Amino acid sequence: MNTIMERLHLSSKDEEGVPAKEPKGEDLKELQGRYDKANQGHVFAFYDELDVKDRAALFNQLSTIDPNGINKIAEKALHGPKPPSADELATVLKPLPESAVASILDSKSEDIDSWYSSGLDLVAEGKIAVVLMAGGQGTRLGSSEPKGCFNIGLPSGKSLFQIQAERIWKVQQLAEKKHGKKNIVIPWYIMTSGPTRGSTEKFFQERDYFALGKDNVVIFEQGVLPCISNEGKILLETKAKVGTTQFHQMRLRYEAEIYPQVAVAPDGNGGIYQALLMSSVRTDMRKRGIKHIHAYCVDNCLVKVADPVFIGFAASKDVDIATKVVRKRSAKEPVGLILLKNGKPDVVEYSEIDEATAEAKDPKQPDVLKFRAANIVNHYYSFRFLETIEEWAHELPHHVARKKIPYIDIDNGETVKPGKPNGIKLEQFVFDVFPRLELEKFASLEVKREDEFSPLKNAKGTGEDDPDTSKKDILNQGTRWIETAGGTVVSEEEIGATGVEVSPLISYGGEGLEFLKGKEIKAPAVLERE
């Protein structure tokens, strides 16, 4: 574990509640020597001006960082091999082979039913877990709360967290009904970031964990990496915190103080792998006997959490990673694509491919794109694969995000708020691990966009991937379910209201709505119970 933490450039050495102590002279000298040797000694510029508590805080934070390791990461990220041109890339890209893919759009109904049944069996056996990537704040949505707390405007007023919690509860109920068992559990592991952890914990506590049980909702935190200037220097910042920075089980703890500290940022959704280790989540999974994991992002209001079909599909193919995709709307839709690159499963961003590649048609289906498998960050992992994290996590690449990062001017101690990007945040992507797999251990399942993918990215009124489109997609889905079950939805057009919200407590995927046959539902409406 210590080796892994060193490779992550963070470690947890302090005990919660231990009073701050003046760092010993020899310890301080050794730490300063490490930073001086790495040409990062400027981080101690204001050390002598601090009181004991703040010296201890800064010392503790600097002790968790390997400055030489950060230099190597920054050098590789900034000055690594030049990525291939779009023309060069086009020669090494291929769609995933038929042996690795399936589609809900054209699979046989008996295959889908088989995957669903076997997935519920695995749920009933207690072998399924869910990991939610929920580190983002709702800043673009006009909210400072975690994005999962956001209310997209449904008639019920439910947050994204509640919708997803109720889907987990429903899958448990479906498995209990099929097998005649009680108290079936799908543990939910929620990865937050420093800014969102406290609010997320409070949100779930106040709502009694949405009836899933406190012990079965495990909230943990992803790691952080220092922010670097364009010249490769670790940036310092001064902040008023709600608490003194200490790393305790990879989380920031605060007291009301203002002091210099290293500017840090979450390490990207690819930080999930190290976070599973350092939070002891993987250990908890092992104790529970988990064998199959569904991982996804919080901002998709249509996500089928713990989807029995997806779990059953992946388990039937005995793969280590599977991913859900939706069909790309058009050649110009700016989405990443899941495909083969140099013979390995990979994700290639829209901006990396040329126009001809983007617009190429499938020779077997001329009416659809050749490269159409849009990545929606919705993945399956075998637990046996997560047992190998130590072997490869330190080898995953870091990507550069150029940002405007407030910092302390070392010459005068003043805080500078730059008007243009002045530094970089280093992050990893969850899909960076895909190319490590042999093709036979990777699979992709195409699903219907209107049933499973409606991301929340933009502020209300944007007209695309915003609260209004998320709300509309859920209400439209509910209407389709009701009409398929034989019911009728009548809209009050004079107030522009359409659609019905069908609670996950009633139906997970359109099942169980036979009681609506012949009934008329006036929209807008929410169906919470039969």
Coordinates of C-alpha atoms in Angstrom, one line a residue, residues 99-413:
S99 CA -17.0 -10.8 -31.5
A100 CA -16.6 -8.0 -29.0
V101 CA -19.9 -6.2 -29.5
A102 CA -23.6 -6.5 -29.2
S103 CA -26.5 -4.1 -29.6
I104 CA -29.8 -3.8 -27.8
L105 CA -31.0 -2.3 -31.1
D106 CA -30.7 -5.6 -33.0
S107 CA -30.0 -8.4 -30.5
K108 CA -32.4 -11.3 -30.3
S109 CA -35.0 -10.8 -27.6
E110 CA -34.0 -14.2 -26.1
D111 CA -30.4 -13.0 -25.7
I112 CA -31.5 -9.9 -23.9
D113 CA -33.8 -11.9 -21.7
S114 CA -31.0 -14.3 -20.9
W115 CA -28.6 -11.5 -19.9
Y116 CA -31.3 -9.9 -17.8
S117 CA -32.1 -13.1 -16.0
S118 CA -28.5 -14.1 -15.3
G119 CA -27.8 -10.5 -14.2
L120 CA -30.6 -10.7 -11.6
D121 CA -29.2 -14.1 -10.5
L122 CA -25.9 -12.4 -9.8
V123 CA -27.6 -9.6 -7.9
A124 CA -29.4 -12.2 -5.8
E125 CA -26.1 -14.0 -5.0
G126 CA -24.7 -10.7 -3.7
K127 CA -22.0 -10.5 -6.3
I128 CA -22.8 -7.1 -7.8
A129 CA -21.5 -3.7 -6.7
V130 CA -21.9 -0.2 -8.1
V131 CA -19.3 2.6 -8.2
L132 CA -20.5 6.1 -8.8
M133 CA -18.0 8.8 -10.0
A134 CA -19.5 11.9 -8.4
G135 CA -16.7 14.3 -7.7
G136 CA -18.0 17.2 -9.8
Q137 CA -19.8 20.3 -8.5
G138 CA -22.8 21.9 -10.2
T139 CA -20.9 25.1 -11.0
R140 CA -22.0 25.2 -14.7
L141 CA -25.5 24.6 -13.5
G142 CA -25.4 27.6 -11.2
S143 CA -25.0 25.5 -8.0
S144 CA -22.1 25.1 -5.6
E145 CA -23.5 21.8 -4.4
P146 CA -22.3 18.4 -5.7
K147 CA -23.9 17.7 -9.1
G148 CA -25.6 14.6 -7.7
C149 CA -27.7 16.9 -5.4
F150 CA -29.1 18.8 -8.3
N151 CA -32.8 18.9 -9.0
I152 CA -33.4 18.8 -12.7
G153 CA -37.0 20.1 -12.4
L154 CA -39.0 16.8 -12.4
P155 CA -42.5 16.9 -11.0
S156 CA -41.2 14.9 -8.0
G157 CA -38.4 17.3 -7.3
K158 CA -36.0 14.4 -7.0
S159 CA -32.2 14.9 -7.2
L160 CA -29.9 12.8 -9.4
F161 CA -28.7 11.0 -6.3
Q162 CA -32.3 10.0 -5.4
I163 CA -33.2 8.8 -8.8
Q164 CA -30.1 6.6 -8.9
A165 CA -30.6 5.3 -5.4
E166 CA -34.2 4.3 -6.2
R167 CA -33.0 2.4 -9.3
I168 CA -30.6 0.4 -7.1
W169 CA -33.4 -0.3 -4.6
K170 CA -35.7 -1.5 -7.4
V171 CA -33.1 -3.9 -8.9
Q172 CA -32.7 -5.4 -5.4
Q173 CA -36.5 -5.8 -5.2
L174 CA -36.6 -7.4 -8.7
A175 CA -34.0 -9.9 -7.6
E176 CA -35.8 -10.6 -4.3
K177 CA -39.0 -11.2 -6.2
K178 CA -37.4 -13.6 -8.7
H179 CA -35.6 -15.6 -6.1
G180 CA -38.0 -15.3 -3.1
K181 CA -35.2 -13.9 -1.0
K182 CA -35.1 -11.0 1.4
N183 CA -32.5 -8.3 2.2
I184 CA -30.6 -8.6 -1.1
V185 CA -27.9 -5.8 -1.2
I186 CA -26.1 -4.0 -4.0
P187 CA -23.5 -1.9 -2.2
W188 CA -23.1 1.6 -3.6
Y189 CA -19.6 3.1 -3.5
I190 CA -19.7 6.9 -4.2
M191 CA -16.4 8.6 -5.2
T192 CA -16.3 12.2 -4.3
S193 CA -13.7 14.9 -4.4
G194 CA -12.4 17.2 -1.7
P195 CA -15.0 20.0 -2.4
T196 CA -17.9 17.6 -2.6
R197 CA -17.3 14.9 0.0
G198 CA -18.7 16.7 3.0
S199 CA -21.8 18.0 1.2
T200 CA -22.4 14.5 -0.2
E201 CA -22.1 12.8 3.1
K202 CA -24.5 15.3 4.7
F203 CA -27.0 15.0 1.8
F204 CA -27.2 11.2 2.3
Q205 CA -27.3 11.4 6.1
E206 CA -30.2 13.8 6.0
R207 CA -32.2 11.5 3.7
D208 CA -31.4 8.3 5.6
Y209 CA -29.4 7.0 2.6
F210 CA -32.6 6.6 0.6
A211 CA -33.5 3.4 2.4
L212 CA -30.4 1.6 1.1
G213 CA -28.8 1.4 4.5
K214 CA -25.9 3.4 5.8
D215 CA -23.5 0.4 5.7
N216 CA -24.3 -0.2 2.1
V217 CA -23.6 3.4 0.9
V218 CA -19.8 4.0 1.1
I219 CA -18.6 7.5 0.4
F220 CA -14.9 7.8 -0.4
E221 CA -12.7 10.4 -2.1
Q222 CA -10.4 10.5 -5.1
G223 CA -6.9 11.8 -4.8
V224 CA -5.4 15.1 -5.8
L225 CA -2.3 16.2 -7.7
P226 CA -0.4 19.5 -7.4
C227 CA -1.1 22.3 -10.0
I228 CA 1.9 23.2 -12.0
S229 CA 2.9 26.5 -13.7
N230 CA 3.6 26.7 -17.4
E231 CA 7.3 26.7 -16.4
G232 CA 6.9 23.4 -14.4
K233 CA 6.8 24.9 -10.9
I234 CA 4.5 23.7 -8.2
L235 CA 2.0 26.5 -7.5
L236 CA 1.2 27.8 -4.1
E237 CA -2.2 29.3 -3.2
T238 CA -3.6 31.1 -0.1
K239 CA -7.1 30.1 0.8
A240 CA -9.6 30.6 3.6
K241 CA -10.5 27.0 4.4
V242 CA -13.2 25.5 6.5
G243 CA -10.3 23.6 8.0
T244 CA -6.5 22.9 8.3
T245 CA -5.3 20.8 5.5
Q246 CA -4.4 17.3 6.7
F247 CA -4.4 14.2 4.6
H248 CA -6.4 11.5 6.6
Q249 CA -7.5 8.5 4.6
M250 CA -7.0 10.7 1.4
R251 CA -9.3 13.5 2.4
L252 CA -8.8 17.1 3.3
R253 CA -9.8 18.2 6.8
Y254 CA -10.2 21.8 7.6
E255 CA -10.3 24.4 10.3
A256 CA -10.9 28.2 9.7
E257 CA -7.5 29.5 8.8
I258 CA -5.7 31.3 6.0
Y259 CA -2.3 30.1 5.1
P260 CA -0.1 29.2 2.1
Q261 CA -0.6 25.7 0.7
V262 CA 0.1 23.8 -2.5
A263 CA -2.6 24.3 -5.1
V264 CA -4.1 20.9 -5.9
A265 CA -6.8 19.6 -8.1
P266 CA -8.6 16.2 -8.3
D267 CA -6.7 13.7 -10.4
G268 CA -9.5 13.1 -12.9
N269 CA -12.0 10.2 -13.2
G270 CA -9.0 7.9 -13.9
G271 CA -8.1 8.5 -10.3
I272 CA -10.8 6.0 -9.5
Y273 CA -8.3 3.1 -9.6
Q274 CA -6.0 4.3 -6.9
A275 CA -8.9 5.6 -4.9
L276 CA -10.4 2.2 -4.7
L277 CA -7.3 1.0 -3.0
M278 CA -6.5 3.9 -0.6
S279 CA -10.1 4.1 0.6
S280 CA -10.3 0.4 1.3
V281 CA -13.2 0.1 -1.1
R282 CA -11.7 -2.9 -2.8
T283 CA -11.1 -4.6 0.5
D284 CA -14.8 -4.1 1.4
M285 CA -15.8 -5.5 -2.0
R286 CA -13.6 -8.6 -1.3
K287 CA -15.2 -9.1 2.1
R288 CA -18.6 -9.0 0.5
G289 CA -17.8 -11.5 -2.2
I290 CA -18.3 -9.0 -5.0
K291 CA -17.4 -10.3 -8.5
H292 CA -18.9 -7.8 -10.9
I293 CA -18.9 -3.9 -10.7
H294 CA -20.9 -1.3 -12.6
A295 CA -19.2 2.1 -12.7
Y296 CA -20.7 5.3 -14.1
C297 CA -20.9 9.1 -13.9
V298 CA -23.4 11.0 -11.8
D299 CA -24.6 13.4 -14.5
N300 CA -26.6 10.9 -16.6
C301 CA -30.2 11.1 -15.4
L302 CA -31.2 8.0 -17.5
V303 CA -28.4 5.7 -16.3
K304 CA -29.6 2.2 -15.6
V305 CA -27.7 1.7 -12.4
A306 CA -26.7 -2.0 -11.7
D307 CA -28.3 -2.9 -15.0
P308 CA -29.0 -6.7 -15.0
V309 CA -28.8 -6.8 -18.8
F310 CA -25.3 -5.2 -18.9
I311 CA -24.0 -7.2 -16.0
G312 CA -25.4 -10.4 -17.5
F313 CA -23.9 -9.6 -20.9
A314 CA -20.4 -8.9 -19.6
A315 CA -20.5 -11.9 -17.3
S316 CA -21.6 -14.2 -20.1
K317 CA -18.6 -13.1 -22.2
D318 CA -16.2 -13.5 -19.2
V319 CA -14.6 -10.1 -19.9
D320 CA -12.6 -7.9 -17.5
I321 CA -14.0 -4.6 -18.9
A322 CA -17.2 -3.9 -20.8
T323 CA -18.6 -0.6 -21.8
K324 CA -22.0 0.8 -22.9
V325 CA -22.1 3.0 -25.9
V326 CA -24.8 4.9 -27.8
R327 CA -24.9 5.4 -31.5
K328 CA -23.3 8.6 -32.6
R329 CA -25.9 11.1 -33.8
S330 CA -23.9 12.5 -36.7
A331 CA -20.3 12.6 -37.9
K332 CA -19.8 16.0 -36.3
E333 CA -21.1 15.1 -32.8
P334 CA -18.2 15.9 -30.4
V335 CA -18.0 12.6 -28.5
G336 CA -15.2 10.2 -27.9
L337 CA -15.4 6.9 -29.8
I338 CA -14.7 3.4 -28.5
L339 CA -12.8 1.4 -31.1
L340 CA -9.6 -0.4 -31.8
K341 CA -6.4 1.6 -32.0
N342 CA -3.3 -0.4 -33.0
G343 CA -5.3 -3.5 -32.3
K344 CA -6.2 -2.6 -28.7
P345 CA -9.5 -1.3 -27.3
D346 CA -9.3 2.4 -26.8
V347 CA -11.1 5.7 -26.8
V348 CA -10.3 8.4 -29.4
E349 CA -11.6 11.9 -28.9
Y350 CA -13.6 13.6 -31.6
S351 CA -10.9 16.3 -32.0
E352 CA -8.3 13.6 -32.8
I353 CA -9.8 12.2 -36.0
D354 CA -10.1 13.7 -39.4
E355 CA -13.3 14.5 -41.3
A356 CA -13.0 11.6 -43.6
T357 CA -12.7 9.1 -40.8
A358 CA -15.5 10.7 -38.9
E359 CA -17.8 10.6 -41.9
A360 CA -16.8 7.1 -43.1
K361 CA -19.8 4.7 -43.5
D362 CA -20.0 1.1 -42.4
P363 CA -19.5 -1.2 -45.4
K364 CA -22.0 -3.7 -44.1
Q365 CA -24.6 -1.0 -43.1
P366 CA -24.1 2.0 -45.5
D367 CA -26.8 4.0 -43.6
V368 CA -24.7 4.2 -40.4
L369 CA -21.3 5.5 -39.5
K370 CA -18.3 3.2 -39.5
F371 CA -17.1 4.7 -36.2
R372 CA -20.3 5.3 -34.3
A373 CA -19.8 3.8 -30.8
A374 CA -20.0 6.9 -28.6
N375 CA -18.4 6.7 -25.2
I376 CA -20.8 7.5 -22.3
V377 CA -18.5 6.6 -19.4
N378 CA -20.6 3.6 -18.4
H379 CA -18.5 0.6 -17.6
Y380 CA -18.3 -2.9 -16.2
Y381 CA -15.3 -4.4 -14.4
S382 CA -14.6 -7.9 -13.2
F383 CA -13.4 -7.9 -9.6
R384 CA -10.5 -10.1 -10.6
F385 CA -9.3 -7.2 -12.9
L386 CA -9.5 -4.7 -10.0
E387 CA -7.4 -7.1 -8.0
T388 CA -4.5 -6.2 -10.4
I389 CA -4.6 -2.4 -9.9
E390 CA -1.2 -2.4 -8.2
E391 CA 0.4 -3.9 -11.4
W392 CA -0.6 -1.0 -13.7
A393 CA -2.1 2.0 -12.0
H394 CA 1.3 3.8 -11.8
E395 CA 1.8 3.4 -15.5
L396 CA -1.4 5.2 -16.6
P397 CA -0.7 8.4 -18.5
H398 CA -1.5 11.9 -17.2
H399 CA -3.2 14.5 -19.4
V400 CA -2.7 18.2 -19.3
A401 CA -5.6 20.6 -18.8
R402 CA -4.5 24.2 -19.2
K403 CA -6.3 26.4 -16.7
K404 CA -6.4 29.8 -15.0
I405 CA -5.1 28.9 -11.5
P406 CA -4.9 31.5 -8.7
Y407 CA -1.5 31.5 -7.1
I408 CA 0.8 33.3 -4.7
D409 CA 3.5 35.5 -6.3
I410 CA 6.6 34.3 -4.5
D411 CA 8.3 37.7 -4.9
N412 CA 5.7 39.7 -2.9
G413 CA 3.3 37.2 -1.3

